[in-house]
């Protein structure tokens, strides 16, 4: 095996490995092992005969040549329909960023600070979105339609999760294609975008109908009755919210991915958090607005709900035809339903938690979208990056030697696998971000700062536990899917975001229960501020018969 070393015009050094064989044999794929079985170390290695021919470990953080680090470039032979040789053109296919394209042709590694900066910007934008979603939900929970039709609270986590599932999967698919260099020609980009948007509309229409039926069934079990007018309102509102929010958000995501892929930024770092952040606010606003409008006219204009549902049903075959005739999405039309529908029921369980917690805890709805949204945002970044790395370093069905399906949590989250560096960054970023978000949300909701040290510590504990669980589960299920020849770009994120909703709502409820048990319930006592934190001090006033209040 021979190696060539060239100095690129931008000062970066790229090592290109010429494979001994160009037949696309299995050995040329297996050699995508990245420097060592523990590539997260900072040592430098040079591949020899029969090795990877890599310079620097995958997680090497000491290169100072620029934001994009050195990477392994391994020919994959006929796997990608090429002659198996690397390219020395300095990444001309993607604007000179030095990216390599195709399965096994190269693993792009970024400077840790460059990755952190790219993730941090959409992360804090996403935080603003989740805060807005929480504030809106806290504002509308007392609206007449939410009081009379409590099943809407069951819809909220499911619809937010559905939007995240569909749009994050779209972002993950397009980000992988961009990183593989497949989004270059205008005609190909157009067909890829059209097929994916049509696919999202098909999934949103069907899934939102199922979500509304789930909410109706749960409401019937809880209340013992089914009101037909409410069934039609829930169905029409859910279908309108899902299809409209996804349609608007898809174009935003496409723009982000196209711009980032042409400006040396990694769309894996940017697209998925933005998919969740913008959509949360849009989805809750659309659901509350449409449900209120229909409820105010339900006695005289019930026929409007029938027309809305009929329009979406008639549009469904048109969207399905577009998807079926598109080579990029045809297979997903038949294989992408199990994760989406399974995730809906998982999110629905989170909706049951929300429905119960709303009547028990003051302010729960303000923080629930934050913990759920942030957890889903961060794990979607990790899922998208792991999926892209698998596409770049192996073929589906073969686990690359640098990773295992079941790793120890320490290795998967902190040190030991190529993805551990991203996990460390995401966990570290979540802690100050969560603190900032809950203080801002509390101040906006209560018009003053009311949370104290017990709340902050309890919230941080459950939110960090949620994120660590999600990141470890992401490592396991993505590699399992890859082993079972299931594309994680289409299937992993729905499960992860749905689990994020369930874990987030459940853990937050446990935190609220803990705070109440130690005598520091949120929003139920007056406070005084000491050293920048609101410390609960005034005894709770309890109302007894006759209207008298006692301490």
Coordinates of N, CA and C in Angstrom, one line a residue, residues 309-486:
X309 N -60.4 18.1 6.9 CA -59.9 16.7 6.8 C -60.0 16.1 5.4
X310 N -61.1 16.4 4.7 CA -61.2 15.9 3.3 C -60.2 16.4 2.4
X311 N -59.8 17.7 2.6 CA -58.7 18.2 1.7 C -57.4 17.5 1.9
X312 N -57.1 17.2 3.2 CA -55.8 16.5 3.4 C -55.9 15.1 2.9
X313 N -57.0 14.5 3.0 CA -57.2 13.1 2.5 C -57.0 13.1 1.0
X314 N -57.6 14.0 0.3 CA -57.5 14.1 -1.2 C -56.1 14.4 -1.7
X315 N -55.4 15.2 -0.9 CA -54.0 15.5 -1.3 C -53.0 14.4 -1.0
X316 N -53.4 13.5 -0.2 CA -52.5 12.4 0.2 C -52.0 11.6 -1.0
X317 N -52.9 11.1 -2.0 CA -52.4 10.4 -3.1 C -51.5 11.2 -4.0
X318 N -51.7 12.5 -4.1 CA -50.8 13.3 -4.9 C -49.4 13.3 -4.3
X319 N -49.3 13.5 -3.0 CA -47.9 13.5 -2.3 C -47.3 12.1 -2.5
X320 N -48.1 11.0 -2.3 CA -47.6 9.7 -2.4 C -47.0 9.4 -3.8
X321 N -47.7 9.9 -4.8 CA -47.2 9.7 -6.2 C -45.9 10.4 -6.4
X322 N -45.7 11.6 -5.9 CA -44.4 12.3 -6.0 C -43.3 11.5 -5.3
X323 N -43.6 11.0 -4.1 CA -42.6 10.2 -3.4 C -42.3 8.9 -4.1
X324 N -43.2 8.2 -4.6 CA -43.0 6.9 -5.3 C -42.2 7.1 -6.6
X325 N -42.4 8.2 -7.3 CA -41.6 8.4 -8.5 C -40.3 9.1 -8.3
X326 N -39.9 9.3 -7.1 CA -38.6 9.9 -6.8 C -37.7 8.8 -6.2
X327 N -36.5 8.7 -6.9 CA -35.6 7.6 -6.5 C -35.0 7.8 -5.1
X328 N -35.0 9.0 -4.6 CA -34.3 9.3 -3.3 C -35.2 8.9 -2.2
X329 N -36.5 8.9 -2.4 CA -37.5 8.7 -1.3 C -38.4 7.5 -1.4
X330 N -38.3 6.8 -2.6 CA -39.2 5.7 -2.9 C -39.1 4.6 -1.8
X331 N -37.9 4.2 -1.4 CA -37.8 3.2 -0.4 C -38.3 3.6 1.0
X332 N -38.2 4.9 1.3 CA -38.6 5.3 2.6 C -40.2 5.3 2.8
X333 N -40.9 5.4 1.6 CA -42.3 5.3 1.6 C -42.8 4.0 2.2
X334 N -42.1 3.0 2.0 CA -42.5 1.7 2.5 C -41.8 1.2 3.8
X335 N -40.7 1.8 4.1 CA -39.9 1.3 5.2 C -39.8 2.3 6.4
X336 N -40.3 3.6 6.2 CA -40.1 4.6 7.2 C -41.2 4.8 8.1
X337 N -42.2 3.9 8.1 CA -43.4 4.1 8.9 C -43.3 3.5 10.3
X338 N -42.6 2.4 10.5 CA -42.5 1.8 11.8 C -41.9 2.7 12.9
X339 N -40.7 3.4 12.6 CA -40.1 4.3 13.6 C -41.0 5.5 13.9
X340 N -41.6 6.1 12.8 CA -42.4 7.2 13.0 C -43.7 6.9 13.9
X341 N -44.4 5.8 13.5 CA -45.6 5.5 14.3 C -45.2 5.0 15.7
X342 N -44.1 4.2 15.8 CA -43.7 3.8 17.2 C -43.4 5.0 18.0
X343 N -42.7 6.0 17.4 CA -42.3 7.2 18.2 C -43.6 7.9 18.6
X344 N -44.6 7.9 17.8 CA -45.8 8.7 18.2 C -46.4 8.1 19.5
X345 N -46.4 6.8 19.6 CA -47.0 6.2 20.8 C -46.1 6.5 22.0
X346 N -44.8 6.5 21.8 CA -43.9 6.8 22.9 C -44.1 8.3 23.4
X347 N -44.2 9.2 22.4 CA -44.5 10.6 22.7 C -45.9 10.7 23.3
X348 N -46.8 9.9 22.9 CA -48.1 9.9 23.5 C -48.1 9.6 25.0
X349 N -47.2 8.7 25.4 CA -47.1 8.4 26.8 C -46.6 9.7 27.6
X350 N -45.7 10.4 26.9 CA -45.2 11.7 27.5 C -46.4 12.7 27.6
X351 N -47.3 12.6 26.6 CA -48.5 13.5 26.6 C -49.4 13.1 27.8
X352 N -49.5 11.9 28.2 CA -50.2 11.5 29.4 C -49.6 12.1 30.6
X353 N -48.3 12.1 30.7 CA -47.6 12.7 31.8 C -47.9 14.1 31.9
X354 N -47.8 14.8 30.8 CA -48.1 16.3 30.7 C -49.6 16.5 31.1
X355 N -50.5 15.7 30.6 CA -51.9 16.0 30.9 C -52.2 15.8 32.4
X356 N -51.5 14.9 33.1 CA -51.7 14.7 34.5 C -50.9 15.8 35.3
X357 N -49.7 16.2 34.9 CA -48.9 17.1 35.6 C -49.5 18.5 35.5
X358 N -50.2 18.9 34.4 CA -50.8 20.2 34.3 C -51.7 20.6 35.4
X359 N -52.5 19.6 35.9 CA -53.5 19.8 36.9 C -52.9 19.7 38.3
X360 N -51.6 19.3 38.4 CA -51.0 19.1 39.8 C -50.0 20.2 40.1
X361 N -49.1 20.5 39.1 CA -48.0 21.4 39.3 C -48.1 22.7 38.6
X362 N -48.0 23.8 39.3 CA -48.0 25.1 38.7 C -46.7 25.4 37.9
X363 N -46.8 25.8 36.7 CA -45.6 26.1 35.9 C -45.0 25.0 35.2
X364 N -45.5 23.8 35.3 CA -44.9 22.6 34.7 C -44.8 22.8 33.2
X365 N -45.9 23.4 32.6 CA -45.9 23.5 31.1 C -44.9 24.5 30.6
X366 N -44.4 25.3 31.5 CA -43.3 26.3 31.1 C -42.0 25.6 30.8
X367 N -41.7 24.6 31.6 CA -40.4 24.0 31.6 C -40.4 22.7 30.8
X368 N -41.6 22.1 30.6 CA -41.6 20.8 29.9 C -41.1 20.9 28.4
X369 N -41.5 21.9 27.6 CA -41.0 22.0 26.3 C -39.5 22.3 26.3
X370 N -39.0 22.9 27.3 CA -37.5 23.2 27.4 C -36.7 21.9 27.5
X371 N -37.1 21.2 28.6 CA -36.3 19.9 28.8 C -36.5 18.9 27.7
X372 N -37.7 18.8 27.1 CA -37.9 17.9 26.0 C -37.2 18.4 24.7
X373 N -37.3 19.7 24.5 CA -36.8 20.2 23.2 C -35.3 20.2 23.2
X374 N -34.6 20.6 24.3 CA -33.2 20.6 24.4 C -32.6 19.2 24.3
X375 N -33.2 18.3 25.0 CA -32.7 16.9 24.9 C -32.8 16.3 23.5
X376 N -34.0 16.6 22.9 CA -34.2 16.1 21.5 C -33.2 16.8 20.5
X377 N -33.0 18.1 20.7 CA -32.0 18.8 19.8 C -30.6 18.3 19.9
X378 N -30.1 18.0 21.1 CA -28.8 17.6 21.3 C -28.6 16.2 20.8
X379 N -29.5 15.3 21.1 CA -29.3 13.9 20.7 C -29.5 13.8 19.2
X380 N -30.2 14.7 18.6 CA -30.4 14.6 17.1 C -29.1 15.0 16.4
X381 N -28.3 16.0 17.0 CA -27.0 16.3 16.5 C -26.1 15.1 16.5
X382 N -26.1 14.4 17.6 CA -25.2 13.2 17.8 C -25.7 12.1 16.8
X383 N -27.0 11.9 16.7 CA -27.5 10.9 15.8 C -27.1 11.2 14.3
X384 N -27.3 12.4 13.9 CA -26.9 12.8 12.6 C -25.4 12.6 12.3
X385 N -24.6 13.0 13.2 CA -23.1 12.9 13.0 C -22.7 11.4 13.0
X386 N -23.2 10.6 13.9 CA -22.9 9.2 13.9 C -23.3 8.5 12.6
X387 N -24.5 8.9 12.1 CA -25.0 8.3 10.9 C -24.1 8.7 9.7
X388 N -23.8 10.0 9.6 CA -22.9 10.4 8.5 C -21.5 9.7 8.6
X389 N -21.0 9.6 9.8 CA -19.7 8.9 9.9 C -19.8 7.4 9.5
X390 N -20.9 6.8 9.8 CA -21.0 5.4 9.4 C -21.1 5.3 7.8
X391 N -21.9 6.2 7.2 CA -22.0 6.3 5.8 C -20.6 6.5 5.1
X392 N -19.8 7.3 5.8 CA -18.5 7.6 5.2 C -17.4 6.5 5.4
X393 N -17.6 5.7 6.5 CA -16.5 4.8 6.8 C -16.8 3.3 6.6
X394 N -18.1 3.0 6.2 CA -18.4 1.6 6.0 C -19.6 1.5 5.0
X395 N -20.0 0.3 4.8 CA -21.3 0.1 4.1 C -22.3 -0.5 5.0
X396 N -23.6 -0.3 4.7 CA -24.6 -0.6 5.7 C -24.6 -2.1 5.9
X397 N -24.7 -2.5 7.1 CA -24.6 -4.0 7.5 C -23.3 -4.4 8.1
X398 N -22.3 -3.5 7.9 CA -21.0 -3.8 8.5 C -20.6 -2.7 9.5
X399 N -20.4 -3.1 10.8 CA -20.0 -2.2 11.8 C -18.5 -1.9 11.6
X400 N -18.0 -0.7 11.4 CA -16.6 -0.4 11.2 C -15.8 -0.8 12.4
X401 N -14.5 -1.1 12.3 CA -13.7 -1.6 13.4 C -13.5 -0.6 14.5
X402 N -13.7 0.7 14.2 CA -13.5 1.7 15.3 C -14.6 1.8 16.3
X403 N -15.7 1.0 16.1 CA -16.9 1.1 17.0 C -17.5 -0.2 17.3
X404 N -18.2 -0.3 18.4 CA -18.9 -1.5 18.7 C -20.4 -1.1 19.0
X405 N -21.3 -2.1 18.9 CA -22.7 -1.8 19.2 C -22.9 -1.4 20.7
X406 N -22.4 -2.2 21.5 CA -22.5 -2.0 23.0 C -21.2 -1.6 23.6
X407 N -21.1 -0.4 23.9 CA -19.9 0.2 24.5 C -20.2 0.5 26.0
X408 N -19.2 0.6 26.8 CA -19.4 1.1 28.2 C -19.9 2.5 28.1
X409 N -20.8 2.9 29.0 CA -21.2 4.3 29.0 C -20.1 5.3 29.0
X410 N -19.1 5.1 29.8 CA -18.0 6.0 29.8 C -17.3 6.2 28.5
X411 N -17.1 5.1 27.8 CA -16.5 5.2 26.4 C -17.4 5.9 25.4
X412 N -18.7 5.6 25.5 CA -19.6 6.1 24.5 C -19.8 7.6 24.7
X413 N -19.7 8.1 26.0 CA -20.1 9.4 26.3 C -18.9 10.4 26.5
X414 N -17.7 9.8 26.9 CA -16.7 10.7 27.3 C -15.3 10.4 26.6
X415 N -14.9 9.1 26.5 CA -13.6 8.9 26.0 C -13.5 7.4 25.6
X416 N -13.2 7.2 24.3 CA -13.0 5.8 23.9 C -13.5 5.5 22.5
X417 N -14.5 6.3 21.9 CA -15.0 6.0 20.6 C -14.9 7.4 19.8
X418 N -15.0 7.3 18.5 CA -14.9 8.6 17.7 C -16.0 9.6 18.0
X419 N -17.1 9.1 18.5 CA -18.3 10.0 18.7 C -18.3 10.6 20.1
X420 N -17.3 10.1 21.0 CA -17.3 10.6 22.4 C -17.0 12.1 22.5
X421 N -16.2 12.6 21.6 CA -15.9 14.0 21.7 C -17.1 14.9 21.5
X422 N -17.9 14.5 20.5 CA -19.2 15.3 20.3 C -20.1 15.1 21.5
X423 N -20.2 13.9 22.1 CA -21.0 13.7 23.3 C -20.5 14.6 24.4
X424 N -19.2 14.7 24.7 CA -18.7 15.5 25.7 C -19.1 17.0 25.5
X425 N -19.0 17.4 24.3 CA -19.3 18.8 24.0 C -20.8 19.1 24.2
X426 N -21.6 18.1 23.8 CA -23.1 18.3 24.0 C -23.5 18.3 25.4
X427 N -22.9 17.4 26.2 CA -23.2 17.4 27.7 C -22.8 18.7 28.4
X428 N -21.5 19.1 28.0 CA -21.0 20.3 28.7 C -21.8 21.5 28.3
X429 N -22.2 21.6 27.0 CA -23.0 22.7 26.5 C -24.3 22.8 27.2
X430 N -24.9 21.6 27.5 CA -26.3 21.6 28.0 C -26.4 22.3 29.4
X431 N -25.4 22.2 30.2 CA -25.5 22.6 31.6 C -25.7 24.1 31.7
X432 N -24.8 24.9 31.2 CA -25.0 26.4 31.2 C -26.2 26.8 30.4
X433 N -26.4 26.1 29.3 CA -27.6 26.4 28.5 C -28.9 26.2 29.2
X434 N -29.1 25.1 29.9 CA -30.3 24.8 30.6 C -30.5 25.8 31.7
X435 N -29.5 26.2 32.4 CA -29.6 27.2 33.5 C -30.1 28.5 32.9
X436 N -29.5 28.9 31.8 CA -29.9 30.2 31.2 C -31.4 30.1 30.8
X437 N -31.7 29.0 30.1 CA -33.1 28.9 29.6 C -34.2 28.9 30.7
X438 N -33.9 28.2 31.8 CA -35.0 28.1 32.8 C -35.1 29.5 33.6
X439 N -34.0 30.2 33.7 CA -34.1 31.5 34.4 C -34.9 32.5 33.5
X440 N -34.6 32.5 32.2 CA -35.3 33.4 31.3 C -36.8 33.0 31.2
X441 N -37.1 31.7 31.1 CA -38.5 31.2 31.0 C -39.2 31.6 32.3
X442 N -38.6 31.4 33.4 CA -39.3 31.7 34.7 C -39.5 33.2 34.8
X443 N -38.6 34.0 34.4 CA -38.7 35.5 34.5 C -39.9 36.0 33.6
X444 N -39.9 35.4 32.4 CA -41.0 35.8 31.5 C -42.3 35.4 32.0
X445 N -42.4 34.1 32.5 CA -43.7 33.6 32.9 C -44.2 34.2 34.2
X446 N -43.3 34.5 35.2 CA -43.7 35.0 36.5 C -43.5 36.6 36.6
X447 N -42.9 37.2 35.6 CA -42.6 38.6 35.6 C -41.6 39.0 36.6
X448 N -40.9 38.0 37.2 CA -39.8 38.2 38.2 C -39.1 36.9 38.4
X449 N -37.9 36.9 38.9 CA -37.2 35.6 39.1 C -37.7 35.0 40.4
X450 N -38.1 33.7 40.3 CA -38.7 33.0 41.4 C -38.0 31.7 41.7
X451 N -37.2 31.2 40.8 CA -36.6 29.9 41.1 C -35.3 30.0 42.0
X452 N -35.2 29.0 42.8 CA -34.1 29.0 43.8 C -33.1 27.9 43.5
X453 N -32.2 27.8 44.5 CA -31.1 26.8 44.4 C -31.7 25.3 44.3
X454 N -32.7 25.0 45.1 CA -33.2 23.6 45.0 C -33.8 23.3 43.6
X455 N -34.5 24.3 43.0 CA -35.0 24.0 41.7 C -33.9 23.9 40.7
X456 N -32.9 24.8 40.7 CA -31.9 24.7 39.7 C -31.1 23.4 39.8
X457 N -30.8 22.9 41.0 CA -30.0 21.7 41.1 C -30.9 20.5 40.7
X458 N -32.2 20.5 41.1 CA -33.0 19.4 40.7 C -33.2 19.3 39.2
X459 N -33.5 20.5 38.6 CA -33.7 20.5 37.2 C -32.4 20.1 36.4
X460 N -31.3 20.6 36.9 CA -30.0 20.2 36.2 C -29.7 18.7 36.3
X461 N -30.1 18.2 37.4 CA -29.8 16.7 37.6 C -30.7 15.9 36.6
X462 N -32.0 16.2 36.6 CA -32.8 15.4 35.7 C -32.6 15.7 34.2
X463 N -32.3 16.9 33.9 CA -32.0 17.2 32.5 C -30.7 16.6 32.0
X464 N -29.6 16.7 32.8 CA -28.4 16.0 32.5 C -28.5 14.5 32.4
X465 N -29.2 13.9 33.3 CA -29.5 12.5 33.3 C -30.2 12.1 32.0
X466 N -31.2 12.9 31.6 CA -32.0 12.7 30.4 C -31.0 12.7 29.2
X467 N -30.2 13.7 29.1 CA -29.3 13.9 27.9 C -28.3 12.7 27.8
X468 N -27.7 12.4 29.0 CA -26.7 11.3 28.9 C -27.4 9.9 28.5
X469 N -28.6 9.7 29.0 CA -29.3 8.5 28.6 C -29.6 8.5 27.1
X470 N -30.1 9.6 26.6 CA -30.4 9.7 25.2 C -29.1 9.5 24.3
X471 N -28.0 10.1 24.7 CA -26.8 10.0 23.9 C -26.3 8.5 23.9
X472 N -26.4 7.8 25.1 CA -25.9 6.4 25.1 C -26.9 5.6 24.3
X473 N -28.2 5.8 24.4 CA -29.2 5.0 23.7 C -29.0 5.3 22.2
X474 N -28.6 6.5 21.8 CA -28.4 6.8 20.4 C -27.2 6.0 19.9
X475 N -26.1 5.9 20.6 CA -25.0 5.1 20.2 C -25.4 3.6 19.9
X476 N -26.2 3.1 20.8 CA -26.6 1.7 20.7 C -27.5 1.4 19.6
X477 N -28.6 2.2 19.5 CA -29.6 1.9 18.5 C -29.2 2.2 17.1
X478 N -28.3 3.2 16.9 CA -27.9 3.6 15.6 C -26.9 2.5 15.0
X479 N -26.1 1.9 15.9 CA -25.2 0.9 15.4 C -26.0 -0.4 15.2
X480 N -27.0 -0.7 16.0 CA -27.9 -1.8 15.8 C -28.6 -1.7 14.5
X481 N -29.1 -0.5 14.2 CA -29.8 -0.3 12.9 C -28.9 -0.5 11.7
X482 N -27.7 0.0 11.9 CA -26.7 -0.2 10.8 C -26.3 -1.7 10.6
X483 N -26.2 -2.4 11.7 CA -25.9 -3.8 11.6 C -27.1 -4.6 10.9
X484 N -28.3 -4.1 11.2 CA -29.5 -4.8 10.7 C -29.9 -4.2 9.3
X485 N -29.0 -3.4 8.7 CA -29.2 -2.8 7.4 C -30.4 -1.9 7.3
X486 N -30.6 -1.1 8.4 CA -31.6 -0.1 8.5 C -30.9 1.2 8.5

